[in-house]
Tab-separated table of C-alpha atoms and ligand atoms in Angstrom:
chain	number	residue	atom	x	y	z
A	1	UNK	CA	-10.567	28.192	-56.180
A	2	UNK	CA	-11.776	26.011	-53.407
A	3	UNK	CA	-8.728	24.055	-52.002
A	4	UNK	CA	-8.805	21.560	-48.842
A	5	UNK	CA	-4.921	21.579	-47.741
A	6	UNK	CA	-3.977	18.284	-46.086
A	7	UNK	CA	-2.547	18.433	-42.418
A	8	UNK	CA	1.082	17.871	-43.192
A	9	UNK	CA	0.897	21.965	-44.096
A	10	UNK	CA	-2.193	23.047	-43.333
A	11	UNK	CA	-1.790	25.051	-40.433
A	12	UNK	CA	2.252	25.594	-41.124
A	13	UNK	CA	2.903	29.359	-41.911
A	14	UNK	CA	3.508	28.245	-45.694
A	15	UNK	CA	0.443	26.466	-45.979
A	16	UNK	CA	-1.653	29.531	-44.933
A	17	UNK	CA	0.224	31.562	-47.587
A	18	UNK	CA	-0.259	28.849	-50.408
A	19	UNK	CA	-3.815	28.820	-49.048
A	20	UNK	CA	-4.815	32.530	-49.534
A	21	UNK	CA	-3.073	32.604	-52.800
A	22	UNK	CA	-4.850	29.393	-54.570
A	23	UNK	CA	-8.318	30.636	-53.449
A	24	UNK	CA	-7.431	33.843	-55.644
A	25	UNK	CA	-7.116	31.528	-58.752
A	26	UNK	CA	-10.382	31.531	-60.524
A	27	UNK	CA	-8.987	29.327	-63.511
A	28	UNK	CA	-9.898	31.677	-66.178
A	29	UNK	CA	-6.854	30.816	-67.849
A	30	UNK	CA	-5.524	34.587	-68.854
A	31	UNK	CA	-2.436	33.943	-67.773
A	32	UNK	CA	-1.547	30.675	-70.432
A	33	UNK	CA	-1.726	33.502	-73.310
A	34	UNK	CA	1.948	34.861	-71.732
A	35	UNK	CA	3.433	32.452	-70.625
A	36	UNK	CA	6.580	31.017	-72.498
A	37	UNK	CA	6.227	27.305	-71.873
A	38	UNK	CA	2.863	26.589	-72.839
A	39	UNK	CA	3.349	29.117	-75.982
A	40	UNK	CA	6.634	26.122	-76.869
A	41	UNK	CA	4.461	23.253	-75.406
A	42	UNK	CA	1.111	23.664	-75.926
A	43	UNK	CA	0.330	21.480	-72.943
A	44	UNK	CA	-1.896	22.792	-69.662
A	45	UNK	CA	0.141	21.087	-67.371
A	46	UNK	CA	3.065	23.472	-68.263
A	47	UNK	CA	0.622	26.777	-68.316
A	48	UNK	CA	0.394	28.639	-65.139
A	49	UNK	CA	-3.162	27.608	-64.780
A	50	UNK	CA	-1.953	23.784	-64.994
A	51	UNK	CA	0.595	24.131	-62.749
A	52	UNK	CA	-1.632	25.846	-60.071
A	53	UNK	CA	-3.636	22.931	-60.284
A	54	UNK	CA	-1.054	19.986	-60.125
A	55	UNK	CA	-0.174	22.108	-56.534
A	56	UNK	CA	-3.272	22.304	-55.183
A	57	UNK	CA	-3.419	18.785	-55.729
A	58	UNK	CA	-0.164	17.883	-54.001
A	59	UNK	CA	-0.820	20.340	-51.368
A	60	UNK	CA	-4.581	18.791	-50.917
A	61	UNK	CA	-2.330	15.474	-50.491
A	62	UNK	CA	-2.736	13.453	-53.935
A	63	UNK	CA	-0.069	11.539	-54.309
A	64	UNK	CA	3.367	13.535	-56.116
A	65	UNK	CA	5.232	11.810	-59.242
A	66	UNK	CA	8.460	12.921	-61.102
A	67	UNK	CA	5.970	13.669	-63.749
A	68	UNK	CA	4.360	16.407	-61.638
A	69	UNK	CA	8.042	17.941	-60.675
A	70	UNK	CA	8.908	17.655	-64.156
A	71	UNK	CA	6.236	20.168	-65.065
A	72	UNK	CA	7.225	22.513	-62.318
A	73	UNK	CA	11.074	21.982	-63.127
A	74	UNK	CA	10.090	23.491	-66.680
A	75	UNK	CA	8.593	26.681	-65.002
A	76	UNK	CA	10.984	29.896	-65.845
A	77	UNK	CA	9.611	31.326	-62.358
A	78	UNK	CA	9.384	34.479	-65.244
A	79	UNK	CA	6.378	35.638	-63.681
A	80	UNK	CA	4.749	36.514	-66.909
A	81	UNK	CA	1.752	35.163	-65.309
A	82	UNK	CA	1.520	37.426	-62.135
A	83	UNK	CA	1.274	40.731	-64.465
A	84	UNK	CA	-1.438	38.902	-66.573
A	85	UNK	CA	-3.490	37.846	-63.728
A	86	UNK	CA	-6.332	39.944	-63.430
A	87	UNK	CA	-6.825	38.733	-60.021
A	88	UNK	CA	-3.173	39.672	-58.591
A	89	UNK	CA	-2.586	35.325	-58.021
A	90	UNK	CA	1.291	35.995	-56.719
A	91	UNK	CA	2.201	32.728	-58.711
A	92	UNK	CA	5.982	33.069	-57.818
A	93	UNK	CA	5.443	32.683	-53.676
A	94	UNK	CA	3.180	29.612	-54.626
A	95	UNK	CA	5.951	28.151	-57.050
A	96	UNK	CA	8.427	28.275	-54.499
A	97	UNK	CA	6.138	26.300	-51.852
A	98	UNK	CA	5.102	23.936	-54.301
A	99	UNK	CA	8.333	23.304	-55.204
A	100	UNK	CA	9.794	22.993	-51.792
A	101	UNK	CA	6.770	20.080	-50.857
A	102	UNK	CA	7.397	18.594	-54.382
A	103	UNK	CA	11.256	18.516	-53.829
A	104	UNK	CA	11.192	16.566	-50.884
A	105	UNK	CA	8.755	13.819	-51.478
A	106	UNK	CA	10.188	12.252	-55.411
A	107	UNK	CA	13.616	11.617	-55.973
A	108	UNK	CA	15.904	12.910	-58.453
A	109	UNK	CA	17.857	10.689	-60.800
A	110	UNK	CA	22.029	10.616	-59.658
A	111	UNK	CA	22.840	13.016	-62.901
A	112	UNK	CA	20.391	15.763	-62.119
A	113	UNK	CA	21.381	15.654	-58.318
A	114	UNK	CA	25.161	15.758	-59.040
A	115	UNK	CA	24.585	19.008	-61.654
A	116	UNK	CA	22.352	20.716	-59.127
A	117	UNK	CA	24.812	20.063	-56.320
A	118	UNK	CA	27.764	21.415	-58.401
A	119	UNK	CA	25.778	24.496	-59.574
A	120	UNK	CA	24.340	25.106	-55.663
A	121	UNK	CA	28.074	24.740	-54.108
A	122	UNK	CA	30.084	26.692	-57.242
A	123	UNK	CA	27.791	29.731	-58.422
A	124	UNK	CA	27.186	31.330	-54.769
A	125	UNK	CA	31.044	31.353	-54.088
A	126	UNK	CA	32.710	34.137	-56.083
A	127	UNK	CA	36.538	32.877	-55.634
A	128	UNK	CA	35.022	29.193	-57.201
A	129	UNK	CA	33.201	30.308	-59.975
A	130	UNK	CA	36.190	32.906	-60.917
A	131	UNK	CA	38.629	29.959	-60.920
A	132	UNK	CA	36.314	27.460	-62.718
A	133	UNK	CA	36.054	30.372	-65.291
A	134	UNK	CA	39.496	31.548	-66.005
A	135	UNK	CA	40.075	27.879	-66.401
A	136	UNK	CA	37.327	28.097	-68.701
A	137	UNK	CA	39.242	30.985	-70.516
A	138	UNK	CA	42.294	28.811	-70.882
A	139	UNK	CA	40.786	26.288	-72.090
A	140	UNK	CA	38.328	27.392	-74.274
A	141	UNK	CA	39.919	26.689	-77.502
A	142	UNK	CA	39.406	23.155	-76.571
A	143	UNK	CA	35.940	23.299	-75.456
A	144	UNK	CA	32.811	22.419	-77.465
A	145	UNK	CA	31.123	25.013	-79.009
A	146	UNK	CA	28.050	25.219	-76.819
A	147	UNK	CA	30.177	25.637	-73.770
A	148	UNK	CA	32.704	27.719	-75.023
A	149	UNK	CA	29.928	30.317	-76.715
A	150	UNK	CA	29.423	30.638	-72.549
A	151	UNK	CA	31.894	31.596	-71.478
A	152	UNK	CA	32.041	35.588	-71.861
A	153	UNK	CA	35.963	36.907	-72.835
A	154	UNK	CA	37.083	39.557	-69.564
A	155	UNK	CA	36.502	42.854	-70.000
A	156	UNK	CA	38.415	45.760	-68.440
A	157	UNK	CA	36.435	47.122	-65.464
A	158	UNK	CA	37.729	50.457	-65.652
A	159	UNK	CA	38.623	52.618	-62.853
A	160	UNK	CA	36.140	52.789	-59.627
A	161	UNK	CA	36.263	56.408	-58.301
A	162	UNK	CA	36.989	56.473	-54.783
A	163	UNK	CA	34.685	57.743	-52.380
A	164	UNK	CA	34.394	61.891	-52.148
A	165	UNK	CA	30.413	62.600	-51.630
A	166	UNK	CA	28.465	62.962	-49.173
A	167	UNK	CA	25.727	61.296	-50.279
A	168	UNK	CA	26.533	57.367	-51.050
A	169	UNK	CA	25.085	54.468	-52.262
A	170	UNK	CA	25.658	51.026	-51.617
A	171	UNK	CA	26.158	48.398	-54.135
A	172	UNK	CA	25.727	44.250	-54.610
A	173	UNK	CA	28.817	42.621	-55.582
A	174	UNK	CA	26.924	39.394	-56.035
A	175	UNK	CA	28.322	35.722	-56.748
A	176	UNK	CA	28.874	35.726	-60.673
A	177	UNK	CA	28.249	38.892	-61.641
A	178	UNK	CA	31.879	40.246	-59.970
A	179	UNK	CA	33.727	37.044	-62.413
A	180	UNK	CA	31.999	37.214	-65.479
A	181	UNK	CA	31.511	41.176	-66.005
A	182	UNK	CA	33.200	43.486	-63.341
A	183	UNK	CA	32.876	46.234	-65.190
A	184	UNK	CA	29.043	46.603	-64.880
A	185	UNK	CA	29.344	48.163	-60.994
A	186	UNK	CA	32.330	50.129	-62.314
A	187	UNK	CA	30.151	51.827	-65.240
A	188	UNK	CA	27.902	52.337	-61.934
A	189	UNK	CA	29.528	53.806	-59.893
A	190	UNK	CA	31.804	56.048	-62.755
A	191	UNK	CA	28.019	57.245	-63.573
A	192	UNK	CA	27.051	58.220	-59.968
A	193	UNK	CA	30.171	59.671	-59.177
A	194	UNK	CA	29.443	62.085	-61.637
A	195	UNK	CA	25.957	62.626	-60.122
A	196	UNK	CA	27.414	63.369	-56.592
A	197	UNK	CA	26.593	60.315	-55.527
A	198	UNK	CA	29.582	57.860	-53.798
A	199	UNK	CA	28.928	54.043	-54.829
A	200	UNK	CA	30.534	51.421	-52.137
A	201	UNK	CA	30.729	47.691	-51.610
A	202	UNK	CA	30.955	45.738	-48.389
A	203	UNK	CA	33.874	43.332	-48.472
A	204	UNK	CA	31.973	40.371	-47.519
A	205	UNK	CA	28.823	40.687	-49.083
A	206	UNK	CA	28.530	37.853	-51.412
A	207	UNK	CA	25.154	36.170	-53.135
A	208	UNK	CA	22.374	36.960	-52.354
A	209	UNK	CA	20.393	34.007	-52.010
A	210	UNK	CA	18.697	33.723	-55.438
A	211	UNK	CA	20.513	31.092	-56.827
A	212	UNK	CA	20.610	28.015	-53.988
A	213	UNK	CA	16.879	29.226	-53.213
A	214	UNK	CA	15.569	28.734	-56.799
A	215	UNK	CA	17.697	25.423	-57.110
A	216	UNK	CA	14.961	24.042	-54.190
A	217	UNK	CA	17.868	24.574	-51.418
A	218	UNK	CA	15.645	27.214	-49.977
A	219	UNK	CA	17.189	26.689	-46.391
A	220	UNK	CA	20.708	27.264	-47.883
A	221	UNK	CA	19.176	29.879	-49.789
A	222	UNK	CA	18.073	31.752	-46.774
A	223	UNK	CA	21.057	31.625	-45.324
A	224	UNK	CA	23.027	33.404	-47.712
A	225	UNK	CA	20.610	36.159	-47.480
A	226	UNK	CA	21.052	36.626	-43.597
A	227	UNK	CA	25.078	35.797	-44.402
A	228	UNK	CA	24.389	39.064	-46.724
A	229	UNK	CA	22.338	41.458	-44.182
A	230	UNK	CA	24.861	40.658	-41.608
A	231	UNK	CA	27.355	41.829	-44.257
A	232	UNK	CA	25.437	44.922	-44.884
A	233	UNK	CA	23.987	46.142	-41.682
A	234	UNK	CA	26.852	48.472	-40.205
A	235	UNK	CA	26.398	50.591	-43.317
A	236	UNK	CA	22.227	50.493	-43.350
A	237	UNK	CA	21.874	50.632	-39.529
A	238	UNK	CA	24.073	54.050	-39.459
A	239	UNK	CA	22.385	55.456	-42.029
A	240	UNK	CA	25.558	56.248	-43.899
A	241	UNK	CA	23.970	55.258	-47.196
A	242	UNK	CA	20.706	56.188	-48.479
A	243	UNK	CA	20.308	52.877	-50.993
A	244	UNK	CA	20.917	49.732	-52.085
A	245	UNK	CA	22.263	49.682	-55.462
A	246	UNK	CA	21.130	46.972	-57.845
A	247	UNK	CA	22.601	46.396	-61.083
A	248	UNK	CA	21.575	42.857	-61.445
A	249	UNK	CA	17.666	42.279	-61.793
A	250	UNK	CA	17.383	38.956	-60.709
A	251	UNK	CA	19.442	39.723	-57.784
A	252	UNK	CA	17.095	43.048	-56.786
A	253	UNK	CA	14.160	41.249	-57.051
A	254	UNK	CA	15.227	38.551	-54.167
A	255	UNK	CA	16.836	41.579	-52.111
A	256	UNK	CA	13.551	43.382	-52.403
A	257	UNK	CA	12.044	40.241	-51.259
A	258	UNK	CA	13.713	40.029	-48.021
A	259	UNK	CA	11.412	40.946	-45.628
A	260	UNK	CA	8.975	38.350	-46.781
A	261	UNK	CA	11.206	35.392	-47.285
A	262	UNK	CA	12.443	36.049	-44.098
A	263	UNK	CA	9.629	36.975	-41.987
A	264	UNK	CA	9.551	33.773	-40.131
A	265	UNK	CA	13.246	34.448	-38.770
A	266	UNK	CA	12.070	36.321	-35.509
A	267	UNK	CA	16.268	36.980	-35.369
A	268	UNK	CA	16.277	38.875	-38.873
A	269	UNK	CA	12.710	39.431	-39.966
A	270	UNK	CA	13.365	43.402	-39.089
A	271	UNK	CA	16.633	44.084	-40.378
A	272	UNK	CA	15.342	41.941	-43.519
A	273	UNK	CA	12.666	44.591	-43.835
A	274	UNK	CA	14.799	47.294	-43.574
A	275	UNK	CA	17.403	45.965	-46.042
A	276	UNK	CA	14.260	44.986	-48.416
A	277	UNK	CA	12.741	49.079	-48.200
A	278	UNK	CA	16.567	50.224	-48.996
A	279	UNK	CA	17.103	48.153	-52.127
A	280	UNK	CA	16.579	49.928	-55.667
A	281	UNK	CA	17.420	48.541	-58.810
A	282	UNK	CA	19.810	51.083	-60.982
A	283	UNK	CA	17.164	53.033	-62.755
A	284	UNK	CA	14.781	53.838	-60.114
A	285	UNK	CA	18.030	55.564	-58.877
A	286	UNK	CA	18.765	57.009	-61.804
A	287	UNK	CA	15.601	58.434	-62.795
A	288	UNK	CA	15.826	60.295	-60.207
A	289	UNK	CA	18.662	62.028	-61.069
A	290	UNK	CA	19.252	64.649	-63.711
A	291	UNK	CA	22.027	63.455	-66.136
A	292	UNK	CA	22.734	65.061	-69.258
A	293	UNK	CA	21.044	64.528	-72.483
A	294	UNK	CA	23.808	63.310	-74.985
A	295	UNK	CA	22.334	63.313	-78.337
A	296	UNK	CA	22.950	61.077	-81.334
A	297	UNK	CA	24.549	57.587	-79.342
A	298	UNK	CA	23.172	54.910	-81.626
A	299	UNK	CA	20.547	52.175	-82.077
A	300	UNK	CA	20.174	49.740	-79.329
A	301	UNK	CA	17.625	47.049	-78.772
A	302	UNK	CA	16.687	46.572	-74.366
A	303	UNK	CA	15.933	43.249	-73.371
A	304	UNK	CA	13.699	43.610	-70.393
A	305	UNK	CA	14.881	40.717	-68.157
A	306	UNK	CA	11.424	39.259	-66.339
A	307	UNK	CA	13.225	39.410	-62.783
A	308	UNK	CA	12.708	43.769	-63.750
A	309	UNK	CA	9.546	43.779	-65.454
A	310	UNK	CA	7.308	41.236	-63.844
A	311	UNK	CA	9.372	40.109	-60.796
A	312	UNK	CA	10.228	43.588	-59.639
A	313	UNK	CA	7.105	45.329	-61.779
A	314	UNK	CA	9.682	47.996	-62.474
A	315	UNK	CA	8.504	48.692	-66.616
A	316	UNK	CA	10.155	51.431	-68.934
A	317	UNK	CA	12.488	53.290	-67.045
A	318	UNK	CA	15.687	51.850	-68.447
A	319	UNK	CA	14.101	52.652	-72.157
A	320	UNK	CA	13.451	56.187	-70.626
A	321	UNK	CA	17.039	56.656	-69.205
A	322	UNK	CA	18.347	55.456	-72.492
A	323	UNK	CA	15.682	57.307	-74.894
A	324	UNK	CA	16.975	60.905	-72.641
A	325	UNK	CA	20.252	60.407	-73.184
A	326	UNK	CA	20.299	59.902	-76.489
A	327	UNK	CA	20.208	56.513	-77.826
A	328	UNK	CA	17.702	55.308	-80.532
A	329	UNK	CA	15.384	52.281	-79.306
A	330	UNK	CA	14.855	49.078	-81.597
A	331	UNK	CA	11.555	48.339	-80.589
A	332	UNK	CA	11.389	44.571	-79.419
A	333	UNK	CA	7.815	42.376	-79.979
A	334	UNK	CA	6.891	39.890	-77.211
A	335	UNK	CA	9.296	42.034	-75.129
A	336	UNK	CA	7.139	40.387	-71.938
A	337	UNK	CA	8.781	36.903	-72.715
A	338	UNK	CA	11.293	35.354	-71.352
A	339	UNK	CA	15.208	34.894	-72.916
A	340	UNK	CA	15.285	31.551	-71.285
A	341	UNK	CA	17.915	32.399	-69.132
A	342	UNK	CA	16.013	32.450	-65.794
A	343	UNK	CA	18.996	31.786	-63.220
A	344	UNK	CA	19.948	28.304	-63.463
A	345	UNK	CA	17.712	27.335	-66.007
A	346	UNK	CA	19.300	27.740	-69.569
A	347	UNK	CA	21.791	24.415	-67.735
A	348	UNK	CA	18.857	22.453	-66.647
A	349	UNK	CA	16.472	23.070	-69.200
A	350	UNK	CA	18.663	23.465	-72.134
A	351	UNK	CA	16.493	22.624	-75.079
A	352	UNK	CA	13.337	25.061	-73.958
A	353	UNK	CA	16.160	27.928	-72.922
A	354	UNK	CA	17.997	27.888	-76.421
A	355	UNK	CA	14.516	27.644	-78.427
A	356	UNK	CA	13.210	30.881	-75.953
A	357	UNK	CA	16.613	32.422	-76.785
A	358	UNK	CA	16.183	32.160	-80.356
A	359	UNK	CA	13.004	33.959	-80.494
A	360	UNK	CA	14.409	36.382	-78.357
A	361	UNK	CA	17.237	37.277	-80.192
A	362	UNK	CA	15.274	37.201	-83.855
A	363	UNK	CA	12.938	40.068	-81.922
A	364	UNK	CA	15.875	42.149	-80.790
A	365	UNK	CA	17.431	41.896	-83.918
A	366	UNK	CA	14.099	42.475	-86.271
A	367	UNK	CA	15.198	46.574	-85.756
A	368	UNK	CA	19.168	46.172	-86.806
A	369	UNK	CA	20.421	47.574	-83.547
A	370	UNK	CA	23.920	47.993	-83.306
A	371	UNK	CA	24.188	46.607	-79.609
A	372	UNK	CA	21.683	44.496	-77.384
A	373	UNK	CA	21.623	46.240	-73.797
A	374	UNK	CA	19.830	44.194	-70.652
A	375	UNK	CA	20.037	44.475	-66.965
A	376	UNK	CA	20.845	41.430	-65.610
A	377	UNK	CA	24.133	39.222	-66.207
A	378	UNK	CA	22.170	35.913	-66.564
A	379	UNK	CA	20.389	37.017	-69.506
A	380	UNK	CA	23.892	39.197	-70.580
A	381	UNK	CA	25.744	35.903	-70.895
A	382	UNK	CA	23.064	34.446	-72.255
A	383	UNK	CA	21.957	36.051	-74.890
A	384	UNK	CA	25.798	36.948	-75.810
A	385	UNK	CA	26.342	33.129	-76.776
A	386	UNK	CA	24.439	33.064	-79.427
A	387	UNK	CA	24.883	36.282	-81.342
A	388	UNK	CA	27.522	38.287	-82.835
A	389	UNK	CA	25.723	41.148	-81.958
A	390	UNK	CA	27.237	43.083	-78.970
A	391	UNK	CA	25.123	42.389	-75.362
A	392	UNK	CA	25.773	44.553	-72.550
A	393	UNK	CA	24.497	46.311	-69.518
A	394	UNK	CA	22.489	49.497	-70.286
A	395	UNK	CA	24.786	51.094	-67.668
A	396	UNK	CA	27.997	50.162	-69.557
A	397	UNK	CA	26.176	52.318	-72.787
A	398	UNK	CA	25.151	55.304	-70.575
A	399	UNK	CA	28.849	54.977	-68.747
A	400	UNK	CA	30.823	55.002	-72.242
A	401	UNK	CA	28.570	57.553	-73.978
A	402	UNK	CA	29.405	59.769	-70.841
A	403	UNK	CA	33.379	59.236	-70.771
A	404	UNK	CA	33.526	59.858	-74.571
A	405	UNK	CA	31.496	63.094	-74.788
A	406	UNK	CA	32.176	64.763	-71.561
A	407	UNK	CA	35.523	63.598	-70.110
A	408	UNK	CA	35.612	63.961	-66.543
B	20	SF4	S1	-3.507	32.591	-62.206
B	20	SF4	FE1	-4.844	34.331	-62.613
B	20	SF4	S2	-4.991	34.417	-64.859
B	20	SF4	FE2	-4.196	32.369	-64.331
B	20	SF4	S3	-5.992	31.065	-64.178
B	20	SF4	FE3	-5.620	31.823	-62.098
B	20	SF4	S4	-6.876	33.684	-61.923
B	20	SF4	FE4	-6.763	33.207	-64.121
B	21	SF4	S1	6.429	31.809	-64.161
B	21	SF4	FE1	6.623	32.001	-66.396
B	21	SF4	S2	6.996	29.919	-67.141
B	21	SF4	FE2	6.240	29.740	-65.017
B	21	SF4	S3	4.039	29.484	-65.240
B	21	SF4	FE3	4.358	31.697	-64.983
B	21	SF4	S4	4.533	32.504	-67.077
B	21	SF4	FE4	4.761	30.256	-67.205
């Protein structure tokens, strides 16, 4: 597509980027057929292919409305579209400049400032969100029903073996994920222990970055990734581990992204890379790996979060690891769309998150699986308020089959 950018970004690192990628765009529209909003909307404007346009036009310097970030605010940032392009349009970089130009020239009303403020200062800080939660917990018998289906009832984490291999991994503790369901790195690293392989945490590695970054704080953002690399660079500089364990998607998909959000940080643009080229999400480690084939475990439906399939292009594996070990797969139509959960989005967006959930959970149930398995804790938490059906991590399945046929 021929674009013109205006000066105020033009020759700005970001503008170059935003540049290359719109003159990739040759409007043929493949990408509307997969992507979730326009399927619920039916409108351009909220199709990949309308919302390339509405940038170019604010990045050509046409003048930016609420109406314009009000089409971008519905975006998932799924990425649906960038595995439909046929011409490899990297929609999610051009998203996040759009967004960032967009953000700072319209205003906000005072009610969606104040809920993205509270979500940017509570979700990145572990200690807050686990105290605004086991409030939560007490009070939930009080709460309305759409909040308290949220919030998830704790779960026993389990033991965490301590470390006795040589060979060790290191995991993400993340922001919410440690609150909300603990035992997902335990069922990790109970899994790789029995694999030989040691799973670890660094004590002050916190968020990663994902969710202030996505909320249009993209400064703040960046700093809790470098907050993170200087967390984790003892271990990856000595070479004492030989990964970075994922076992939320939407978490590995930022880590693996690193190098390039960073790369205009001269100070951490090479220890980004590094930390980016270390980072694995749980079943590219585990397909690696022989583990044993079980047999006879039970019908489950996987819910391929987009931040796996499309963000990190990482397809199958999880329904391989599963499908070896001796689980039955549900299949699951439309599996390429979105849950609705999409970080921050099923508060912001409420009405278009439930409706995607919906359909989501009518095609994981159309098989009558006994549990729902998924890899990330957004779409977890999710999907778990609004079914009876049991929704966990795959790891948690592979982790319990494990303990219950072969006992360590
Ligand atoms: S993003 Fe790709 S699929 Fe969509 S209109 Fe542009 S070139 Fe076509
Ligand atoms: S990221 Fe998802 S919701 Fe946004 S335009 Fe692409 S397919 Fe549509």
């Amino acid at each position: 597509m021929q674009t013109e950018l205006a000066g105020f970004i033009r020759d700005r690192p970001e503008g170059r980027e935003a540049e290359a990628i719109l003159r990739k765009c040759v409007h043929c529209g493949f990408c509307t057929a997969t992507c979730p909003t326009y399927q619920l909307l039916g409108d351009d404007l909220d199709s990949p292919r309308g919302r390339i346009y509405l940038m170019k036009r604010v990045l050509e310097g046409a003048p930016v409305s609420g109406r314009t970030r009000l089409h971008l605010d519905r975006c998932l940032t799924c990425r649906a579209c960038e595995t439909t392009c046929p011409s490899g349009v990297r929609y999610g970089r051009l998203v996040d400049i759009g967004r960032a130009v967009v953000e700072a020239r319209t205003r906000r009303g005072p009610w969606d400032r104040a809920k993205r403020a509270a979500l940017s200062f509570v979700l990145p800080r572990t200690w807050l969100f686990r105290a605004a939660l086991g409030l939560g917990r007490l009070a939930k018998p009080l709460l309305p029903g759409s909040l308290k289906r949220k919030i998830l009832p704790s779960k026993p984490s389990g033991t965490w073996p301590a470390p006795r291999h040589a060979r060790r991994m290191l995991a993400l503790g993340g922001c919410v994920q440690p609150a909300l369901a603990p035992s997902i790195n335990a069922a990790a690293a109970r899994v790789l222990d029995r694999l030989g392989i040691s799973l670890v945490e660094a004590p002050a590695a916190g968020c990663c970055g994902a969710v202030r970054f996505h909320l249009n704080r993209q400064e703040a953002g960046r700093d809790d990734m470098r907050a993170l690399i200087d967390a984790w660079w003892p271990l990856a500089e000595s070479g004492s581990v030989e990964a970075i364990v994922m076992t939320a998607s939407g978490c590995g998909v930022t880590v693996k992204e690193f190098g390039e959000l960073l790369r205009e940080d001269p100070q951490y643009r090479g220890k980004a890379e590094r930390i980016s080229s270390l980072t694995r999400d749980l079943c590219e480690v585990l397909e690696a790996e022989t583990l044993p084939q079980l047999g006879g475990l039970g019908r489950v439906a996987f819910q391929s979060p987009c931040t796996l399939q499309h963000g990190q292009q990482v397809r199958g594996k999880v329904e391989a690891l599963l499908a070896r070990a001796g689980f039955e797969l549900a299949g699951v139509d439309d599996a390429h769309l979105c849950c609705g959960s999409a970080g921050t989005y099923s508060l912001l967006q409420p009405e278009l998150s439930a409706e995607l959930r919906a359909r989501k959970l009518r095609a994981l149930q159309e098989g009558n699986p006994a549990r729902i398995a998924t890899a990330n804790i957004g779409c977890l938490a999710h999907l778990q308020a609004a079914t009876a059906t049991p929704v966990v991590h795959w790891i948690e399945l592979l982790d319990e089959a494990l303990q219950r046929r072969m006992p360590a």
